């Protein structure tokens, strides 16, 4: 795919949604961090239902740590893998209090040192909470990048690096939100909704579908 096509793709995505936002509900970098940890292999809707009950009771590292694993589990037991997530969140909260004065660190290395925080989670927090130029590649972004030809790659890190290189600079900051939303609602895994796609004429996918 050439640079002109990429530029027009992101111009249209920006035109349709000038200020894209994550669908996770949060009001602080810490709440976002916890929500993203909980969202692994879960839906944003499911996470939001759980955090709507949790955050009014505890929304600081010290407060959530005080709940303990069992106490936290009661709030998040509707989320998949909640046992292991509860352990990771409690340990992460302990480290935030002991090592970071209760603040969420703003470097990938420090974030990835926290339990339950991998490269993708760190990139989401850095981009969404701190507005850093990072690219969090999830299954939606991986699929859209490969299927459209925007940034094909064999693994998420390869796709991440290509997106960082190829996405036009003026659109890079918000591009991860546009690509996630496109994959979630238009470029679906089983059958992409090509007939409803704003960028169908620019996409290089060879097996276009109708919406019938």
PDB file of C-alpha atoms in Angstrom:
ATOM      1  CA  UNK A   1       0.000   0.000   0.000  1.00  0.00           C
ATOM      2  CA  UNK A   2       1.335   3.428  -0.911  1.00  0.00           C
ATOM      3  CA  UNK A   3       1.539   6.516   1.280  1.00  0.00           C
ATOM      4  CA  UNK A   4      -1.243   8.341  -0.587  1.00  0.00           C
ATOM      5  CA  UNK A   5      -3.720   5.555   0.129  1.00  0.00           C
ATOM      6  CA  UNK A   6      -2.787   5.459   3.805  1.00  0.00           C
ATOM      7  CA  UNK A   7      -3.155   9.214   4.073  1.00  0.00           C
ATOM      8  CA  UNK A   8      -6.651   9.101   2.568  1.00  0.00           C
ATOM      9  CA  UNK A   9      -7.677   6.165   4.802  1.00  0.00           C
ATOM     10  CA  UNK A  10      -6.800   8.039   7.970  1.00  0.00           C
ATOM     11  CA  UNK A  11      -8.183  11.315   6.625  1.00  0.00           C
ATOM     12  CA  UNK A  12     -11.575   9.633   6.233  1.00  0.00           C
ATOM     13  CA  UNK A  13     -11.419   7.896   9.616  1.00  0.00           C
ATOM     14  CA  UNK A  14     -10.574  11.241  11.206  1.00  0.00           C
ATOM     15  CA  UNK A  15     -13.357  12.987   9.284  1.00  0.00           C
ATOM     16  CA  UNK A  16     -15.929  10.467  10.543  1.00  0.00           C
ATOM     17  CA  UNK A  17     -14.680  10.512  14.146  1.00  0.00           C
ATOM     18  CA  UNK A  18     -12.457  13.548  14.891  1.00  0.00           C
ATOM     19  CA  UNK A  19     -11.912  12.725  18.585  1.00  0.00           C
ATOM     20  CA  UNK A  20     -12.010   8.943  19.022  1.00  0.00           C
ATOM     21  CA  UNK A  21     -12.098   7.598  22.564  1.00  0.00           C
ATOM     22  CA  UNK A  22     -11.604   4.247  24.224  1.00  0.00           C
ATOM     23  CA  UNK A  23     -14.847   2.470  25.103  1.00  0.00           C
ATOM     24  CA  UNK A  24     -13.492   1.639  28.547  1.00  0.00           C
ATOM     25  CA  UNK A  25     -14.931   3.893  31.260  1.00  0.00           C
ATOM     26  CA  UNK A  26     -12.308   5.652  33.393  1.00  0.00           C
ATOM     27  CA  UNK A  27     -11.648   8.986  35.080  1.00  0.00           C
ATOM     28  CA  UNK A  28      -7.920   8.729  35.909  1.00  0.00           C
ATOM     29  CA  UNK A  29      -4.792   7.032  34.554  1.00  0.00           C
ATOM     30  CA  UNK A  30      -5.036   4.518  37.403  1.00  0.00           C
ATOM     31  CA  UNK A  31      -8.651   3.622  36.606  1.00  0.00           C
ATOM     32  CA  UNK A  32      -7.668   3.179  32.939  1.00  0.00           C
ATOM     33  CA  UNK A  33      -4.753   0.920  33.897  1.00  0.00           C
ATOM     34  CA  UNK A  34      -7.015  -1.317  35.994  1.00  0.00           C
ATOM     35  CA  UNK A  35      -9.699  -1.390  33.297  1.00  0.00           C
ATOM     36  CA  UNK A  36      -7.196  -2.406  30.621  1.00  0.00           C
ATOM     37  CA  UNK A  37      -5.732  -5.168  32.819  1.00  0.00           C
ATOM     38  CA  UNK A  38      -9.266  -6.478  33.377  1.00  0.00           C
ATOM     39  CA  UNK A  39     -10.142  -6.246  29.672  1.00  0.00           C
ATOM     40  CA  UNK A  40      -7.803  -9.041  28.530  1.00  0.00           C
ATOM     41  CA  UNK A  41      -9.958 -11.678  26.795  1.00  0.00           C
ATOM     42  CA  UNK A  42     -13.040  -9.779  27.987  1.00  0.00           C
ATOM     43  CA  UNK A  43     -15.352  -7.188  26.458  1.00  0.00           C
ATOM     44  CA  UNK A  44     -15.199  -3.490  27.291  1.00  0.00           C
ATOM     45  CA  UNK A  45     -18.917  -3.643  28.124  1.00  0.00           C
ATOM     46  CA  UNK A  46     -18.317  -6.401  30.674  1.00  0.00           C
ATOM     47  CA  UNK A  47     -15.383  -4.557  32.232  1.00  0.00           C
ATOM     48  CA  UNK A  48     -17.367  -1.331  32.466  1.00  0.00           C
ATOM     49  CA  UNK A  49     -20.172  -3.109  34.341  1.00  0.00           C
ATOM     50  CA  UNK A  50     -17.694  -4.398  36.902  1.00  0.00           C
ATOM     51  CA  UNK A  51     -15.731  -1.163  37.339  1.00  0.00           C
ATOM     52  CA  UNK A  52     -18.988   0.810  37.687  1.00  0.00           C
ATOM     53  CA  UNK A  53     -19.400  -1.035  40.997  1.00  0.00           C
ATOM     54  CA  UNK A  54     -15.710  -1.169  41.941  1.00  0.00           C
ATOM     55  CA  UNK A  55     -14.473   2.379  41.312  1.00  0.00           C
ATOM     56  CA  UNK A  56     -17.038   4.209  43.506  1.00  0.00           C
ATOM     57  CA  UNK A  57     -15.797   2.015  46.396  1.00  0.00           C
ATOM     58  CA  UNK A  58     -12.082   1.893  45.554  1.00  0.00           C
ATOM     59  CA  UNK A  59     -10.301   3.793  42.776  1.00  0.00           C
ATOM     60  CA  UNK A  60      -6.772   4.314  44.130  1.00  0.00           C
ATOM     61  CA  UNK A  61      -3.936   1.792  44.456  1.00  0.00           C
ATOM     62  CA  UNK A  62      -4.141   1.907  48.259  1.00  0.00           C
ATOM     63  CA  UNK A  63      -7.917   1.471  48.335  1.00  0.00           C
ATOM     64  CA  UNK A  64      -7.990  -1.474  45.922  1.00  0.00           C
ATOM     65  CA  UNK A  65      -5.011  -3.103  47.650  1.00  0.00           C
ATOM     66  CA  UNK A  66      -6.908  -2.856  50.930  1.00  0.00           C
ATOM     67  CA  UNK A  67      -9.711  -4.978  49.448  1.00  0.00           C
ATOM     68  CA  UNK A  68      -7.371  -7.947  49.062  1.00  0.00           C
ATOM     69  CA  UNK A  69      -7.745 -10.625  46.400  1.00  0.00           C
ATOM     70  CA  UNK A  70     -11.001 -12.000  47.804  1.00  0.00           C
ATOM     71  CA  UNK A  71     -12.566  -8.584  48.254  1.00  0.00           C
ATOM     72  CA  UNK A  72     -11.625  -7.469  44.750  1.00  0.00           C
ATOM     73  CA  UNK A  73     -12.829 -10.766  43.261  1.00  0.00           C
ATOM     74  CA  UNK A  74     -16.359 -10.020  44.452  1.00  0.00           C
ATOM     75  CA  UNK A  75     -16.457  -6.959  42.214  1.00  0.00           C
ATOM     76  CA  UNK A  76     -14.904  -8.536  39.113  1.00  0.00           C
ATOM     77  CA  UNK A  77     -16.197 -12.139  39.241  1.00  0.00           C
ATOM     78  CA  UNK A  78     -18.371 -11.505  36.155  1.00  0.00           C
ATOM     79  CA  UNK A  79     -15.177 -10.994  34.101  1.00  0.00           C
ATOM     80  CA  UNK A  80     -13.297 -13.878  32.520  1.00  0.00           C
ATOM     81  CA  UNK A  81     -10.142 -15.064  34.306  1.00  0.00           C
ATOM     82  CA  UNK A  82     -11.117 -12.938  37.309  1.00  0.00           C
ATOM     83  CA  UNK A  83      -9.069 -14.972  39.814  1.00  0.00           C
ATOM     84  CA  UNK A  84      -5.734 -14.404  38.109  1.00  0.00           C
ATOM     85  CA  UNK A  85      -6.675 -10.815  37.258  1.00  0.00           C
ATOM     86  CA  UNK A  86      -7.520 -10.104  40.908  1.00  0.00           C
ATOM     87  CA  UNK A  87      -4.101 -11.373  42.008  1.00  0.00           C
ATOM     88  CA  UNK A  88      -2.343  -9.280  39.361  1.00  0.00           C
ATOM     89  CA  UNK A  89      -4.303  -6.121  40.204  1.00  0.00           C
ATOM     90  CA  UNK A  90      -3.650  -6.439  43.951  1.00  0.00           C
ATOM     91  CA  UNK A  91       0.074  -6.952  43.367  1.00  0.00           C
ATOM     92  CA  UNK A  92       0.172  -4.099  40.867  1.00  0.00           C
ATOM     93  CA  UNK A  93      -1.488  -1.819  43.419  1.00  0.00           C
ATOM     94  CA  UNK A  94       1.085  -2.812  46.034  1.00  0.00           C
ATOM     95  CA  UNK A  95       3.937  -1.955  43.670  1.00  0.00           C
ATOM     96  CA  UNK A  96       2.355   1.349  42.685  1.00  0.00           C
ATOM     97  CA  UNK A  97       2.131   2.356  46.343  1.00  0.00           C
ATOM     98  CA  UNK A  98       5.612   1.120  47.289  1.00  0.00           C
ATOM     99  CA  UNK A  99       7.580   2.123  44.189  1.00  0.00           C
ATOM    100  CA  UNK A 100       5.638   4.931  42.512  1.00  0.00           C
ATOM    101  CA  UNK A 101       3.949   6.886  45.327  1.00  0.00           C
ATOM    102  CA  UNK A 102       0.576   5.623  44.155  1.00  0.00           C
ATOM    103  CA  UNK A 103       1.017   7.137  40.689  1.00  0.00           C
ATOM    104  CA  UNK A 104       0.892   5.324  37.348  1.00  0.00           C
ATOM    105  CA  UNK A 105       4.364   5.432  35.742  1.00  0.00           C
ATOM    106  CA  UNK A 106       4.703   7.009  32.313  1.00  0.00           C
ATOM    107  CA  UNK A 107       7.301   4.733  30.708  1.00  0.00           C
ATOM    108  CA  UNK A 108       6.722   1.407  28.987  1.00  0.00           C
ATOM    109  CA  UNK A 109       9.483  -0.289  30.974  1.00  0.00           C
ATOM    110  CA  UNK A 110       8.002   0.655  34.347  1.00  0.00           C
ATOM    111  CA  UNK A 111       4.492  -0.270  33.246  1.00  0.00           C
ATOM    112  CA  UNK A 112       5.546  -3.657  31.869  1.00  0.00           C
ATOM    113  CA  UNK A 113       7.192  -4.430  35.217  1.00  0.00           C
ATOM    114  CA  UNK A 114       3.715  -4.489  36.794  1.00  0.00           C
ATOM    115  CA  UNK A 115       1.867  -7.846  37.013  1.00  0.00           C
ATOM    116  CA  UNK A 116      -0.744  -8.270  34.300  1.00  0.00           C
ATOM    117  CA  UNK A 117       0.714  -5.482  32.179  1.00  0.00           C
ATOM    118  CA  UNK A 118       2.163  -6.511  28.838  1.00  0.00           C
ATOM    119  CA  UNK A 119       3.295  -4.436  25.885  1.00  0.00           C
ATOM    120  CA  UNK A 120      -0.234  -3.885  24.566  1.00  0.00           C
ATOM    121  CA  UNK A 121      -1.623  -2.751  27.938  1.00  0.00           C
ATOM    122  CA  UNK A 122       1.349  -0.437  28.492  1.00  0.00           C
ATOM    123  CA  UNK A 123       0.851   1.109  25.056  1.00  0.00           C
ATOM    124  CA  UNK A 124      -2.868   1.692  25.686  1.00  0.00           C
ATOM    125  CA  UNK A 125      -2.136   3.511  28.951  1.00  0.00           C
ATOM    126  CA  UNK A 126       0.709   5.561  27.488  1.00  0.00           C
ATOM    127  CA  UNK A 127      -1.373   6.598  24.480  1.00  0.00           C
ATOM    128  CA  UNK A 128      -4.801   7.086  26.050  1.00  0.00           C
ATOM    129  CA  UNK A 129      -3.926   8.418  29.512  1.00  0.00           C
ATOM    130  CA  UNK A 130      -0.670  10.231  28.755  1.00  0.00           C
ATOM    131  CA  UNK A 131      -1.102  10.990  25.015  1.00  0.00           C
ATOM    132  CA  UNK A 132       2.196   9.447  24.001  1.00  0.00           C
ATOM    133  CA  UNK A 133       2.813   8.247  20.447  1.00  0.00           C
ATOM    134  CA  UNK A 134       2.410   4.506  20.955  1.00  0.00           C
ATOM    135  CA  UNK A 135       0.502   1.806  19.077  1.00  0.00           C
ATOM    136  CA  UNK A 136      -1.336  -0.886  21.058  1.00  0.00           C
ATOM    137  CA  UNK A 137      -1.929  -3.766  18.649  1.00  0.00           C
ATOM    138  CA  UNK A 138      -4.820  -5.989  19.709  1.00  0.00           C
ATOM    139  CA  UNK A 139      -6.602  -8.659  17.634  1.00  0.00           C
ATOM    140  CA  UNK A 140      -8.730  -6.019  15.862  1.00  0.00           C
ATOM    141  CA  UNK A 141      -5.769  -3.846  14.850  1.00  0.00           C
ATOM    142  CA  UNK A 142      -3.729  -6.892  13.822  1.00  0.00           C
ATOM    143  CA  UNK A 143      -6.584  -8.081  11.588  1.00  0.00           C
ATOM    144  CA  UNK A 144      -7.346  -4.683  10.050  1.00  0.00           C
ATOM    145  CA  UNK A 145      -3.662  -3.908   9.413  1.00  0.00           C
ATOM    146  CA  UNK A 146      -3.127  -7.198   7.606  1.00  0.00           C
ATOM    147  CA  UNK A 147      -6.454  -7.431   5.796  1.00  0.00           C
ATOM    148  CA  UNK A 148      -6.429  -3.892   4.395  1.00  0.00           C
ATOM    149  CA  UNK A 149      -2.719  -3.848   3.624  1.00  0.00           C
ATOM    150  CA  UNK A 150      -2.107  -0.779   5.792  1.00  0.00           C
ATOM    151  CA  UNK A 151       0.653  -2.536   7.764  1.00  0.00           C
ATOM    152  CA  UNK A 152       0.890  -6.286   7.184  1.00  0.00           C
ATOM    153  CA  UNK A 153       2.998  -8.321   9.595  1.00  0.00           C
ATOM    154  CA  UNK A 154       3.382 -11.843  10.964  1.00  0.00           C
ATOM    155  CA  UNK A 155       3.056 -10.840  14.629  1.00  0.00           C
ATOM    156  CA  UNK A 156       1.800  -7.958  16.757  1.00  0.00           C
ATOM    157  CA  UNK A 157       5.221  -6.377  17.285  1.00  0.00           C
ATOM    158  CA  UNK A 158       5.917  -6.372  13.544  1.00  0.00           C
ATOM    159  CA  UNK A 159       2.535  -4.762  12.869  1.00  0.00           C
ATOM    160  CA  UNK A 160       3.125  -2.241  15.679  1.00  0.00           C
ATOM    161  CA  UNK A 161       6.469  -1.165  14.217  1.00  0.00           C
ATOM    162  CA  UNK A 162       5.042  -0.855  10.699  1.00  0.00           C
ATOM    163  CA  UNK A 163       2.097   1.218  11.904  1.00  0.00           C
ATOM    164  CA  UNK A 164       4.428   3.531  13.828  1.00  0.00           C
ATOM    165  CA  UNK A 165       6.415   3.959  10.604  1.00  0.00           C
ATOM    166  CA  UNK A 166       3.612   4.143   8.024  1.00  0.00           C
ATOM    167  CA  UNK A 167       0.665   5.941   9.676  1.00  0.00           C
ATOM    168  CA  UNK A 168       0.795   9.622   8.622  1.00  0.00           C
ATOM    169  CA  UNK A 169       2.281  11.581  11.522  1.00  0.00           C
ATOM    170  CA  UNK A 170      -0.664  13.964  11.881  1.00  0.00           C
ATOM    171  CA  UNK A 171      -2.965  10.974  12.528  1.00  0.00           C
ATOM    172  CA  UNK A 172      -0.649   8.763  14.578  1.00  0.00           C
ATOM    173  CA  UNK A 173      -1.784   9.823  18.051  1.00  0.00           C
ATOM    174  CA  UNK A 174      -5.400   8.689  17.583  1.00  0.00           C
ATOM    175  CA  UNK A 175      -4.888   5.993  14.955  1.00  0.00           C
ATOM    176  CA  UNK A 176      -5.038   3.089  17.398  1.00  0.00           C
ATOM    177  CA  UNK A 177      -8.594   4.084  18.417  1.00  0.00           C
ATOM    178  CA  UNK A 178      -9.756   4.384  14.809  1.00  0.00           C
ATOM    179  CA  UNK A 179      -8.325   0.995  13.884  1.00  0.00           C
ATOM    180  CA  UNK A 180      -9.838  -0.749  16.929  1.00  0.00           C
ATOM    181  CA  UNK A 181     -13.283   0.721  16.279  1.00  0.00           C
ATOM    182  CA  UNK A 182     -13.030  -0.161  12.581  1.00  0.00           C
ATOM    183  CA  UNK A 183     -12.178  -3.754  13.445  1.00  0.00           C
ATOM    184  CA  UNK A 184     -14.838  -3.969  16.142  1.00  0.00           C
ATOM    185  CA  UNK A 185     -17.763  -2.630  14.086  1.00  0.00           C
ATOM    186  CA  UNK A 186     -16.920  -2.815  10.368  1.00  0.00           C
ATOM    187  CA  UNK A 187     -13.962  -5.046   9.491  1.00  0.00           C
ATOM    188  CA  UNK A 188     -15.323  -7.993  11.476  1.00  0.00           C
ATOM    189  CA  UNK A 189     -13.332 -11.193  11.905  1.00  0.00           C
ATOM    190  CA  UNK A 190     -15.729 -13.695  10.328  1.00  0.00           C
ATOM    191  CA  UNK A 191     -17.258 -11.505   7.641  1.00  0.00           C
ATOM    192  CA  UNK A 192     -16.131  -7.926   7.089  1.00  0.00           C
ATOM    193  CA  UNK A 193     -18.933  -5.457   6.312  1.00  0.00           C
ATOM    194  CA  UNK A 194     -17.278  -4.209   3.136  1.00  0.00           C
ATOM    195  CA  UNK A 195     -20.512  -2.733   1.765  1.00  0.00           C
ATOM    196  CA  UNK A 196     -20.673  -0.382   4.767  1.00  0.00           C
ATOM    197  CA  UNK A 197     -16.965   0.441   4.846  1.00  0.00           C
ATOM    198  CA  UNK A 198     -15.737   4.022   4.380  1.00  0.00           C
ATOM    199  CA  UNK A 199     -12.402   2.838   3.067  1.00  0.00           C
ATOM    200  CA  UNK A 200     -13.505  -0.096   0.876  1.00  0.00           C
ATOM    201  CA  UNK A 201     -12.172   1.520  -2.308  1.00  0.00           C
ATOM    202  CA  UNK A 202      -8.736   1.979  -0.692  1.00  0.00           C
ATOM    203  CA  UNK A 203      -8.536  -1.405   1.040  1.00  0.00           C
ATOM    204  CA  UNK A 204      -6.415  -4.080  -0.671  1.00  0.00           C
ATOM    205  CA  UNK A 205      -8.343  -7.090   0.693  1.00  0.00           C
ATOM    206  CA  UNK A 206      -8.955  -9.492  -2.190  1.00  0.00           C
ATOM    207  CA  UNK A 207     -12.142 -11.123  -0.882  1.00  0.00           C
ATOM    208  CA  UNK A 208     -14.528  -8.198  -0.476  1.00  0.00           C
ATOM    209  CA  UNK A 209     -18.026  -9.053   0.763  1.00  0.00           C
ATOM    210  CA  UNK A 210     -21.446  -7.533   0.366  1.00  0.00           C
ATOM    211  CA  UNK A 211     -23.553  -6.734   3.426  1.00  0.00           C
ATOM    212  CA  UNK A 212     -26.419  -8.990   2.292  1.00  0.00           C
TER     213      UNK A 212
END
